[in-house]
PDB file of C-alpha atoms and ligand atoms in Angstrom:
ATOM      1  CA  GLY A  71     -21.208   2.424   7.040  1.00 55.00           C
ATOM      2  CA  PHE A  72     -17.387   2.462   8.092  1.00 58.00           C
ATOM      3  CA  ILE A  73     -18.212  -0.120  11.369  1.00 59.00           C
ATOM      4  CA  TYR A  74     -20.231  -2.490   8.875  1.00 58.00           C
ATOM      5  CA  GLN A  75     -17.293  -2.259   6.230  1.00 63.00           C
ATOM      6  CA  LEU A  76     -14.825  -3.168   8.871  1.00 62.00           C
ATOM      7  CA  LYS A  77     -17.050  -6.095  10.377  1.00 65.00           C
ATOM      8  CA  GLY A  78     -17.443  -7.410   6.931  1.00 73.00           C
ATOM      9  CA  LEU A  79     -13.763  -7.448   6.152  1.00 87.00           C
ATOM     10  CA  SER A  80     -12.652  -9.289   9.576  1.00 87.00           C
ATOM     11  CA  ASN A  81     -15.310 -12.023   8.582  1.00 91.00           C
ATOM     12  CA  LEU A  82     -14.070 -11.699   5.168  1.00 94.00           C
ATOM     13  CA  GLU A  83     -10.486 -12.606   6.825  1.00 96.00           C
ATOM     14  CA  ASP A  84     -11.789 -14.722   9.104  1.00 95.00           C
ATOM     15  CA  LYS A  85     -13.096 -17.325   6.529  1.00 95.00           C
ATOM     16  CA  LEU A  86     -10.048 -17.050   4.579  1.00 97.00           C
ATOM     17  CA  LYS A  87      -7.440 -17.897   7.478  1.00 97.00           C
ATOM     18  CA  GLU A  88      -9.886 -21.005   7.566  1.00 96.00           C
ATOM     19  CA  LEU A  89      -9.583 -21.766   3.976  1.00 96.00           C
ATOM     20  CA  LEU A  90      -6.076 -20.657   3.270  1.00 97.00           C
ATOM     21  CA  ASN A  91      -4.982 -22.473   6.735  1.00 96.00           C
ATOM     22  CA  LEU A  92      -3.014 -19.347   7.697  1.00 96.00           C
ATOM     23  CA  LYS A  93      -2.967 -17.691  10.658  1.00 92.00           C
ATOM     24  CA  ASN A  94      -2.212 -13.964   9.882  1.00 96.00           C
ATOM     25  CA  ILE A  95      -4.390 -12.755   6.695  1.00 97.00           C
ATOM     26  CA  PHE A  96      -4.790  -8.778   6.528  1.00 97.00           C
ATOM     27  CA  VAL A  97      -7.369  -7.295   4.020  1.00 96.00           C
ATOM     28  CA  VAL A  98      -7.458  -3.859   2.818  1.00 95.00           C
ATOM     29  CA  PRO A  99     -10.850  -2.453   1.371  1.00 95.00           C
ATOM     30  CA  GLY A 100     -11.565  -2.050  -2.778  1.00 94.00           C
ATOM     31  CA  ASN A 101     -10.322  -3.833  -5.811  1.00 94.00           C
ATOM     32  CA  PHE A 102      -7.280  -3.062  -7.606  1.00 96.00           C
ATOM     33  CA  ASP A 103      -8.202  -4.446 -10.474  1.00 93.00           C
ATOM     34  CA  LYS A 104     -10.991  -1.561 -10.527  1.00 94.00           C
ATOM     35  CA  ASP A 105      -9.017   0.995  -8.379  1.00 94.00           C
ATOM     36  CA  GLU A 106      -5.063   1.485  -8.989  1.00 95.00           C
ATOM     37  CA  TYR A 107      -4.774   3.689  -5.893  1.00 95.00           C
ATOM     38  CA  ILE A 108      -5.329   0.332  -3.462  1.00 96.00           C
ATOM     39  CA  LEU A 109      -1.789  -0.399  -4.065  1.00 96.00           C
ATOM     40  CA  SER A 110      -0.949   2.564  -2.346  1.00 97.00           C
ATOM     41  CA  ASP A 111      -2.998   1.339   0.438  1.00 96.00           C
ATOM     42  CA  ILE A 112      -1.292  -2.608   0.109  1.00 97.00           C
ATOM     43  CA  GLY A 113       2.003  -0.624   0.776  1.00 97.00           C
ATOM     44  CA  LYS A 114       0.968   1.428   3.736  1.00 97.00           C
ATOM     45  CA  GLU A 115      -0.343  -1.800   5.153  1.00 97.00           C
ATOM     46  CA  ALA A 116       2.891  -3.600   4.448  1.00 98.00           C
ATOM     47  CA  SER A 117       4.879  -0.605   5.850  1.00 98.00           C
ATOM     48  CA  LYS A 118       3.091  -1.179   9.179  1.00 96.00           C
ATOM     49  CA  HIS A 119       3.698  -4.513   9.704  1.00 97.00           C
ATOM     50  CA  ILE A 120       7.398  -3.992   7.998  1.00 97.00           C
ATOM     51  CA  LEU A 121       7.982  -1.676  10.800  1.00 97.00           C
ATOM     52  CA  ASN A 122       6.138  -3.932  13.439  1.00 96.00           C
ATOM     53  CA  VAL A 123       8.169  -6.767  12.623  1.00 97.00           C
ATOM     54  CA  ILE A 124      11.706  -6.174  12.280  1.00 97.00           C
ATOM     55  CA  LYS A 125      14.621  -5.326  14.982  1.00 97.00           C
ATOM     56  CA  ASP A 126      17.574  -3.666  15.239  1.00 98.00           C
ATOM     57  CA  ASN A 127      20.463  -5.113  12.871  1.00 98.00           C
ATOM     58  CA  ASN A 128      17.860  -7.280  11.207  1.00 98.00           C
ATOM     59  CA  ILE A 129      18.138  -7.962   7.483  1.00 98.00           C
ATOM     60  CA  LEU A 130      15.364  -7.349   5.629  1.00 98.00           C
ATOM     61  CA  GLY A 131      14.756  -9.050   2.142  1.00 97.00           C
ATOM     62  CA  ILE A 132      12.687  -8.027  -0.766  1.00 96.00           C
ATOM     63  CA  THR A 133      11.272  -8.542  -4.191  1.00 93.00           C
ATOM     64  CA  GLY A 134      10.411  -6.595  -6.930  1.00 91.00           C
ATOM     65  CA  GLY A 135       7.538  -5.611  -8.988  1.00 92.00           C
ATOM     66  CA  THR A 136       4.853  -2.487  -8.980  1.00 93.00           C
ATOM     67  CA  THR A 137       3.405  -4.018  -5.853  1.00 96.00           C
ATOM     68  CA  MET A 138       6.504  -3.958  -3.894  1.00 95.00           C
ATOM     69  CA  ALA A 139       7.424  -0.455  -5.454  1.00 93.00           C
ATOM     70  CA  LYS A 140       4.550   1.153  -3.768  1.00 95.00           C
ATOM     71  CA  VAL A 141       5.639  -0.449  -0.178  1.00 97.00           C
ATOM     72  CA  ALA A 142       9.249   1.761  -0.908  1.00 96.00           C
ATOM     73  CA  GLU A 143       7.354   4.662  -1.264  1.00 95.00           C
ATOM     74  CA  GLU A 144       4.965   4.390   0.932  1.00 97.00           C
ATOM     75  CA  MET A 145       7.334   3.647   3.744  1.00 98.00           C
ATOM     76  CA  PRO A 146       7.576   6.701   6.510  1.00 97.00           C
ATOM     77  CA  LYS A 147      11.089   7.976   6.756  1.00 97.00           C
ATOM     78  CA  SER A 148      11.820   5.845  10.465  1.00 94.00           C
ATOM     79  CA  ASN A 149      14.959   5.688  12.355  1.00 93.00           C
ATOM     80  CA  SER A 150      13.795   3.764  15.127  1.00 93.00           C
ATOM     81  CA  ILE A 151      15.482   0.471  14.334  1.00 96.00           C
ATOM     82  CA  LYS A 152      18.894   0.858  14.321  1.00 97.00           C
ATOM     83  CA  ASP A 153      21.153  -0.834  12.061  1.00 97.00           C
ATOM     84  CA  ILE A 154      18.748  -2.512   8.802  1.00 98.00           C
ATOM     85  CA  LEU A 155      20.550  -3.797   6.332  1.00 98.00           C
ATOM     86  CA  VAL A 156      18.276  -4.400   2.921  1.00 97.00           C
ATOM     87  CA  LEU A 157      18.786  -6.833   0.270  1.00 94.00           C
ATOM     88  CA  PRO A 158      16.946  -7.657  -2.818  1.00 91.00           C
ATOM     89  CA  ALA A 159      15.975 -11.842  -2.090  1.00 91.00           C
ATOM     90  CA  ARG A 160      17.064 -13.145  -5.834  1.00 84.00           C
ATOM     91  CA  GLY A 161      18.960 -11.552  -8.492  1.00 70.00           C
ATOM     92  CA  GLY A 162      18.208 -10.070 -11.371  1.00 61.00           C
ATOM     93  CA  ILE A 163      15.525 -11.981 -13.579  1.00 55.00           C
ATOM     94  CA  GLY A 164      14.330 -10.291 -16.125  1.00 52.00           C
ATOM     95  CA  LYS A 165      13.835  -6.549 -17.284  1.00 56.00           C
ATOM     96  CA  SER A 166      12.987  -3.126 -15.768  1.00 59.00           C
ATOM     97  CA  LEU A 167      10.356  -3.865 -13.600  1.00 54.00           C
ATOM     98  CA  GLU A 168      12.148  -6.443 -11.927  1.00 55.00           C
ATOM     99  CA  THR A 169      15.679  -5.018 -11.791  1.00 54.00           C
ATOM    100  CA  GLN A 170      13.742  -2.724  -9.903  1.00 78.00           C
ATOM    101  CA  SER A 171      14.521  -4.708  -6.816  1.00 83.00           C
ATOM    102  CA  ASN A 172      17.641  -2.995  -5.968  1.00 84.00           C
ATOM    103  CA  ASN A 173      15.817   0.228  -6.166  1.00 88.00           C
ATOM    104  CA  ILE A 174      13.454  -0.820  -3.989  1.00 92.00           C
ATOM    105  CA  ALA A 175      16.020  -2.151  -1.849  1.00 93.00           C
ATOM    106  CA  ALA A 176      18.091   0.848  -1.724  1.00 93.00           C
ATOM    107  CA  ASN A 177      14.377   3.288  -1.261  1.00 95.00           C
ATOM    108  CA  ILE A 178      13.487   0.730   1.912  1.00 97.00           C
ATOM    109  CA  ALA A 179      16.946   1.170   3.297  1.00 97.00           C
ATOM    110  CA  TYR A 180      16.597   5.077   2.307  1.00 97.00           C
ATOM    111  CA  LYS A 181      13.526   5.746   4.344  1.00 97.00           C
ATOM    112  CA  LEU A 182      14.674   3.261   6.997  1.00 97.00           C
ATOM    113  CA  ASP A 183      18.034   4.733   8.027  1.00 97.00           C
ATOM    114  CA  GLY A 184      19.955   1.196   7.054  1.00 98.00           C
ATOM    115  CA  LYS A 185      22.474   0.124   4.460  1.00 97.00           C
ATOM    116  CA  TYR A 186      21.641  -1.987   1.486  1.00 95.00           C
ATOM    117  CA  LYS A 187      23.551  -4.154  -1.016  1.00 92.00           C
ATOM    118  CA  LEU A 188      22.870  -4.645  -4.756  1.00 85.00           C
ATOM    119  CA  LEU A 189      22.820  -8.433  -6.414  1.00 81.00           C
ATOM    120  CA  HIS A 190      23.958  -7.213 -10.321  1.00 77.00           C
ATOM    121  CA  ILE A 191      22.977 -10.697 -12.243  1.00 76.00           C
ATOM    122  CA  PRO A 192      23.075  -9.991 -15.721  1.00 68.00           C
ATOM    123  CA  ASP A 193      19.596 -10.925 -17.204  1.00 59.00           C
ATOM    124  CA  ASN A 194      19.173 -14.859 -18.900  1.00 63.00           C
ATOM    125  CA  ILE A 195      22.848 -15.840 -17.611  1.00 74.00           C
ATOM    126  CA  GLY A 196      23.533 -18.762 -18.469  1.00 78.00           C
ATOM    127  CA  LYS A 197      24.481 -21.664 -16.022  1.00 81.00           C
ATOM    128  CA  GLU A 198      28.202 -22.058 -16.641  1.00 86.00           C
ATOM    129  CA  ALA A 199      28.406 -17.654 -16.264  1.00 85.00           C
ATOM    130  CA  LEU A 200      26.218 -18.208 -13.360  1.00 83.00           C
ATOM    131  CA  ASP A 201      28.370 -20.149 -11.722  1.00 86.00           C
ATOM    132  CA  THR A 202      31.452 -18.026 -12.533  1.00 88.00           C
ATOM    133  CA  LEU A 203      30.033 -15.284 -10.935  1.00 84.00           C
ATOM    134  CA  MET A 204      29.292 -17.025  -7.746  1.00 84.00           C
ATOM    135  CA  GLN A 205      33.180 -17.646  -7.533  1.00 88.00           C
ATOM    136  CA  PHE A 206      33.382 -13.683  -6.525  1.00 88.00           C
ATOM    137  CA  ASP A 207      34.182 -12.725  -2.725  1.00 90.00           C
ATOM    138  CA  GLU A 208      31.589  -9.929  -3.274  1.00 87.00           C
ATOM    139  CA  ILE A 209      28.490 -12.070  -4.661  1.00 87.00           C
ATOM    140  CA  LYS A 210      29.602 -15.080  -2.339  1.00 89.00           C
ATOM    141  CA  SER A 211      29.548 -12.772   0.910  1.00 90.00           C
ATOM    142  CA  LEU A 212      26.084 -10.994  -0.178  1.00 90.00           C
ATOM    143  CA  ILE A 213      24.189 -14.801  -1.084  1.00 90.00           C
ATOM    144  CA  ASP A 214      25.085 -15.274   2.447  1.00 92.00           C
ATOM    145  CA  SER A 215      23.939 -12.647   3.721  1.00 94.00           C
ATOM    146  CA  ILE A 216      20.468 -13.730   1.989  1.00 94.00           C
ATOM    147  CA  LYS A 217      20.784 -16.662   3.757  1.00 95.00           C
ATOM    148  CA  LYS A 218      20.042 -14.874   6.601  1.00 97.00           C
ATOM    149  CA  ILE A 219      17.158 -12.795   5.799  1.00 98.00           C
ATOM    150  CA  ASP A 220      14.740 -12.479   9.043  1.00 98.00           C
ATOM    151  CA  VAL A 221      11.906 -10.302   7.461  1.00 98.00           C
ATOM    152  CA  LEU A 222      11.409 -10.870   3.796  1.00 98.00           C
ATOM    153  CA  VAL A 223       8.628  -8.912   2.250  1.00 98.00           C
ATOM    154  CA  PHE A 224       7.593 -10.254  -1.266  1.00 97.00           C
ATOM    155  CA  GLY A 225       5.085  -9.794  -4.659  1.00 97.00           C
ATOM    156  CA  ILE A 226       3.104 -12.621  -6.125  1.00 98.00           C
ATOM    157  CA  GLY A 227       2.200 -12.637  -9.420  1.00 97.00           C
ATOM    158  CA  ARG A 228       0.118 -14.543 -11.823  1.00 98.00           C
ATOM    159  CA  SER A 229       2.615 -16.884 -13.564  1.00 98.00           C
ATOM    160  CA  ASP A 230       1.242 -15.882 -16.792  1.00 97.00           C
ATOM    161  CA  THR A 231       1.677 -11.971 -16.749  1.00 96.00           C
ATOM    162  CA  MET A 232       5.300 -12.715 -15.165  1.00 93.00           C
ATOM    163  CA  ALA A 233       6.199 -15.214 -17.600  1.00 94.00           C
ATOM    164  CA  GLU A 234       5.194 -12.539 -20.058  1.00 92.00           C
ATOM    165  CA  ARG A 235       6.995  -9.565 -18.441  1.00 89.00           C
ATOM    166  CA  ARG A 236      10.334 -11.672 -18.348  1.00 87.00           C
ATOM    167  CA  ASN A 237       9.956 -12.235 -22.016  1.00 87.00           C
ATOM    168  CA  LEU A 238       9.542 -15.946 -22.230  1.00 90.00           C
ATOM    169  CA  SER A 239       9.815 -18.109 -24.914  1.00 93.00           C
ATOM    170  CA  LYS A 240       6.566 -19.486 -26.245  1.00 96.00           C
ATOM    171  CA  ASP A 241       7.637 -23.489 -25.760  1.00 97.00           C
ATOM    172  CA  ILE A 242       8.523 -22.281 -22.032  1.00 96.00           C
ATOM    173  CA  ILE A 243       5.035 -19.990 -22.072  1.00 97.00           C
ATOM    174  CA  ASP A 244       3.116 -23.090 -23.277  1.00 97.00           C
ATOM    175  CA  ILE A 245       5.104 -25.647 -21.232  1.00 98.00           C
ATOM    176  CA  LEU A 246       4.058 -23.514 -17.940  1.00 98.00           C
ATOM    177  CA  GLU A 247       0.125 -23.474 -18.810  1.00 97.00           C
ATOM    178  CA  LYS A 248       0.221 -27.115 -19.020  1.00 98.00           C
ATOM    179  CA  GLU A 249       1.639 -27.953 -16.121  1.00 98.00           C
ATOM    180  CA  GLY A 250      -1.191 -25.401 -14.538  1.00 98.00           C
ATOM    181  CA  ALA A 251       1.602 -22.873 -13.077  1.00 98.00           C
ATOM    182  CA  VAL A 252      -0.500 -20.109 -11.576  1.00 98.00           C
ATOM    183  CA  SER A 253       1.572 -18.266  -9.275  1.00 98.00           C
ATOM    184  CA  GLU A 254       5.421 -16.700  -9.084  1.00 96.00           C
ATOM    185  CA  ALA A 255       6.884 -15.340  -6.615  1.00 96.00           C
ATOM    186  CA  PHE A 256      10.516 -14.887  -5.407  1.00 94.00           C
ATOM    187  CA  GLY A 257      11.880 -16.264  -9.011  1.00 91.00           C
ATOM    188  CA  TYR A 258       9.852 -19.739  -8.349  1.00 96.00           C
ATOM    189  CA  TYR A 259       6.643 -20.455 -10.963  1.00 97.00           C
ATOM    190  CA  PHE A 260       4.125 -22.537  -8.778  1.00 98.00           C
ATOM    191  CA  ASN A 261       0.905 -24.659  -9.586  1.00 98.00           C
ATOM    192  CA  ILE A 262      -2.627 -24.116  -7.080  1.00 98.00           C
ATOM    193  CA  ASN A 263      -1.133 -26.527  -4.961  1.00 98.00           C
ATOM    194  CA  GLY A 264       2.086 -24.860  -3.603  1.00 98.00           C
ATOM    195  CA  GLU A 265       4.083 -27.242  -6.020  1.00 98.00           C
ATOM    196  CA  ILE A 266       7.341 -25.674  -8.015  1.00 98.00           C
ATOM    197  CA  ILE A 267       6.804 -26.257 -11.884  1.00 98.00           C
ATOM    198  CA  ARG A 268       9.734 -23.981 -12.752  1.00 95.00           C
ATOM    199  CA  GLU A 269      12.416 -21.937 -11.266  1.00 91.00           C
ATOM    200  CA  SER A 270      14.318 -18.837 -12.755  1.00 85.00           C
ATOM    201  CA  ASN A 271      17.696 -19.478 -13.426  1.00 75.00           C
ATOM    202  CA  THR A 272      19.505 -17.009 -10.732  1.00 77.00           C
ATOM    203  CA  VAL A 273      21.071 -16.826  -7.133  1.00 81.00           C
ATOM    204  CA  GLY A 274      19.955 -16.045  -4.014  1.00 87.00           C
ATOM    205  CA  LEU A 275      16.973 -16.827  -1.868  1.00 92.00           C
ATOM    206  CA  ASN A 276      15.542 -20.669  -2.479  1.00 92.00           C
ATOM    207  CA  LEU A 277      12.300 -22.018  -1.539  1.00 95.00           C
ATOM    208  CA  GLU A 278      14.350 -24.024   1.590  1.00 95.00           C
ATOM    209  CA  ASP A 279      15.350 -21.104   2.544  1.00 95.00           C
ATOM    210  CA  PHE A 280      11.794 -19.163   2.500  1.00 97.00           C
ATOM    211  CA  LYS A 281      10.628 -22.016   4.632  1.00 96.00           C
ATOM    212  CA  SER A 282      13.143 -20.860   7.446  1.00 96.00           C
ATOM    213  CA  ILE A 283      12.179 -17.108   8.026  1.00 97.00           C
ATOM    214  CA  ARG A 284      11.722 -16.170  10.843  1.00 96.00           C
ATOM    215  CA  ASN A 285       8.695 -13.416   9.232  1.00 97.00           C
ATOM    216  CA  VAL A 286       7.430 -13.389   5.761  1.00 98.00           C
ATOM    217  CA  ILE A 287       5.023 -11.217   4.323  1.00 98.00           C
ATOM    218  CA  GLY A 288       3.243 -11.797   0.788  1.00 98.00           C
ATOM    219  CA  ILE A 289       1.553  -8.719  -0.762  1.00 98.00           C
ATOM    220  CA  ALA A 290      -0.604  -8.710  -3.990  1.00 98.00           C
ATOM    221  CA  ALA A 291      -3.354  -6.914  -4.891  1.00 98.00           C
ATOM    222  CA  GLY A 292      -6.110  -7.726  -7.789  1.00 97.00           C
ATOM    223  CA  ALA A 293      -9.127 -10.106  -8.330  1.00 97.00           C
ATOM    224  CA  GLN A 294      -7.059 -11.622 -11.303  1.00 97.00           C
ATOM    225  CA  LYS A 295      -4.206 -12.988  -8.497  1.00 98.00           C
ATOM    226  CA  ALA A 296      -6.842 -15.001  -6.925  1.00 98.00           C
ATOM    227  CA  GLU A 297      -5.364 -18.426  -7.737  1.00 98.00           C
ATOM    228  CA  ALA A 298      -1.405 -17.190  -7.451  1.00 98.00           C
ATOM    229  CA  ILE A 299      -1.912 -15.963  -4.244  1.00 98.00           C
ATOM    230  CA  ILE A 300      -4.046 -19.661  -3.355  1.00 98.00           C
ATOM    231  CA  ALA A 301      -0.664 -21.106  -4.382  1.00 98.00           C
ATOM    232  CA  ILE A 302       1.397 -19.140  -2.055  1.00 98.00           C
ATOM    233  CA  ALA A 303      -0.612 -19.440   0.907  1.00 98.00           C
ATOM    234  CA  ALA A 304      -0.118 -23.391   0.712  1.00 97.00           C
ATOM    235  CA  LEU A 305       4.156 -22.898   1.341  1.00 98.00           C
ATOM    236  CA  ARG A 306       3.844 -22.156   5.158  1.00 96.00           C
ATOM    237  CA  ASN A 307       0.913 -21.491   7.159  1.00 94.00           C
ATOM    238  CA  ASP A 308       2.569 -18.757   8.951  1.00 96.00           C
ATOM    239  CA  ILE A 309       3.137 -16.302   6.239  1.00 97.00           C
ATOM    240  CA  THR A 310       1.588 -12.994   6.624  1.00 97.00           C
ATOM    241  CA  LEU A 311      -0.506 -12.482   3.759  1.00 98.00           C
ATOM    242  CA  LEU A 312      -1.479  -8.887   3.258  1.00 98.00           C
ATOM    243  CA  ILE A 313      -4.096  -8.216   0.250  1.00 98.00           C
ATOM    244  CA  ASP A 314      -7.016  -6.505  -1.248  1.00 97.00           C
ATOM    245  CA  GLU A 315     -10.974  -7.181  -0.768  1.00 96.00           C
ATOM    246  CA  GLY A 316     -10.990  -7.940  -4.700  1.00 97.00           C
ATOM    247  CA  ALA A 317      -8.418 -10.765  -4.028  1.00 98.00           C
ATOM    248  CA  ALA A 318      -9.991 -11.584  -1.010  1.00 97.00           C
ATOM    249  CA  LYS A 319     -13.521 -12.039  -2.266  1.00 96.00           C
ATOM    250  CA  GLU A 320     -11.881 -13.796  -5.205  1.00 97.00           C
ATOM    251  CA  ILE A 321     -10.303 -16.486  -3.845  1.00 97.00           C
ATOM    252  CA  LEU A 322     -13.753 -17.652  -1.925  1.00 95.00           C
ATOM    253  CA  ASN A 323     -15.161 -18.065  -5.216  1.00 94.00           C
ATOM    254  CA  LYS A 324     -12.195 -20.151  -6.335  1.00 92.00           C
ATOM    255  CA  ILE A 325     -12.138 -22.440  -3.357  1.00 87.00           C
TER     256      ILE A 325
HETATM  257  O1  F6P B 462      10.014  -9.919 -10.206  1.00 59.25           O
HETATM  258  C1  F6P B 462       9.591  -9.961  -8.789  1.00 59.25           C
HETATM  259  C2  F6P B 462       8.525 -10.032  -8.429  1.00 59.25           C
HETATM  260  O2  F6P B 462       8.565  -9.892  -6.971  1.00 59.25           O
HETATM  261  C3  F6P B 462       7.927 -11.549  -8.794  1.00 59.25           C
HETATM  262  O3  F6P B 462       8.416 -12.366  -7.754  1.00 59.25           O
HETATM  263  C4  F6P B 462       6.086 -11.573  -8.321  1.00 59.25           C
HETATM  264  O4  F6P B 462       5.139 -12.227  -9.496  1.00 59.25           O
HETATM  265  C5  F6P B 462       6.103  -9.783  -9.174  1.00 59.25           C
HETATM  266  O5  F6P B 462       7.257  -9.095  -9.003  1.00 59.25           O
HETATM  267  C6  F6P B 462       4.407  -9.366  -8.800  1.00 59.25           C
HETATM  268  O6  F6P B 462       4.262  -8.025  -9.689  1.00 59.25           O
HETATM  269  P1  F6P B 462       3.637  -7.216  -9.375  1.00 59.25           P
HETATM  270  O7  F6P B 462       3.660  -6.324  -8.054  1.00 59.25           O
HETATM  271  O8  F6P B 462       3.927  -6.009 -10.473  1.00 59.25           O
HETATM  272  O9  F6P B 462       2.348  -7.335  -9.690  1.00 59.25           O
END
């Protein structure tokens, strides 16, 4: 019954906390790989966590992807917190689904009665062009605000899935695989120990910034993302991890 299921999930959470050395793990029932509606539950749960930690005048950083899109969709309309600023944590990496981070920022800002700013960086831009863009005051001040993010909510993806979604070349895909990349988050590809294998050529949040943000909430669903999640858990032991039961059980199998 229901009580048994709750107990089972909190046992699962406790085991994971110990194995991953993380303080805050929340497991949502179900496996996204078998039931796509689980993503809405993750979105609802993430919304609750955001509303719990966010304060007046905070800067909320977000990333793109289908999981984050659900957070925006499931976020209830609320005006209880004043003057929130929502920002995409990194500039446009890749195509459609990713540039969605701008839409997600706008949607969440609308739901929280706050403001948003957008980071318009073209895809696959060269280093020189990127440096030139960085000279613009508008972009500079946005990057400054990104460095002041109070709460970051980010999606966690598999390295191979993200490399494909971003149309990376066969050469790069091979290197990622050879070097053991399993995870992607906010523009970085990581191996299972959370070591950087590759960084996307864009601007915004970097790993150092990530480590000093007051509140970070990583979200992911599906057993297929088990290794991707393990890698992120290695980055900081005080992040909040919000995953589904499918991913949680598979993590136990992998460790
Ligand atoms: O591209 C943005 C991003 O948040 C990535 O950093 C992450 O790997 C991916 O989306 C997750 O996407 P999805 O939620 O669709 O699996």
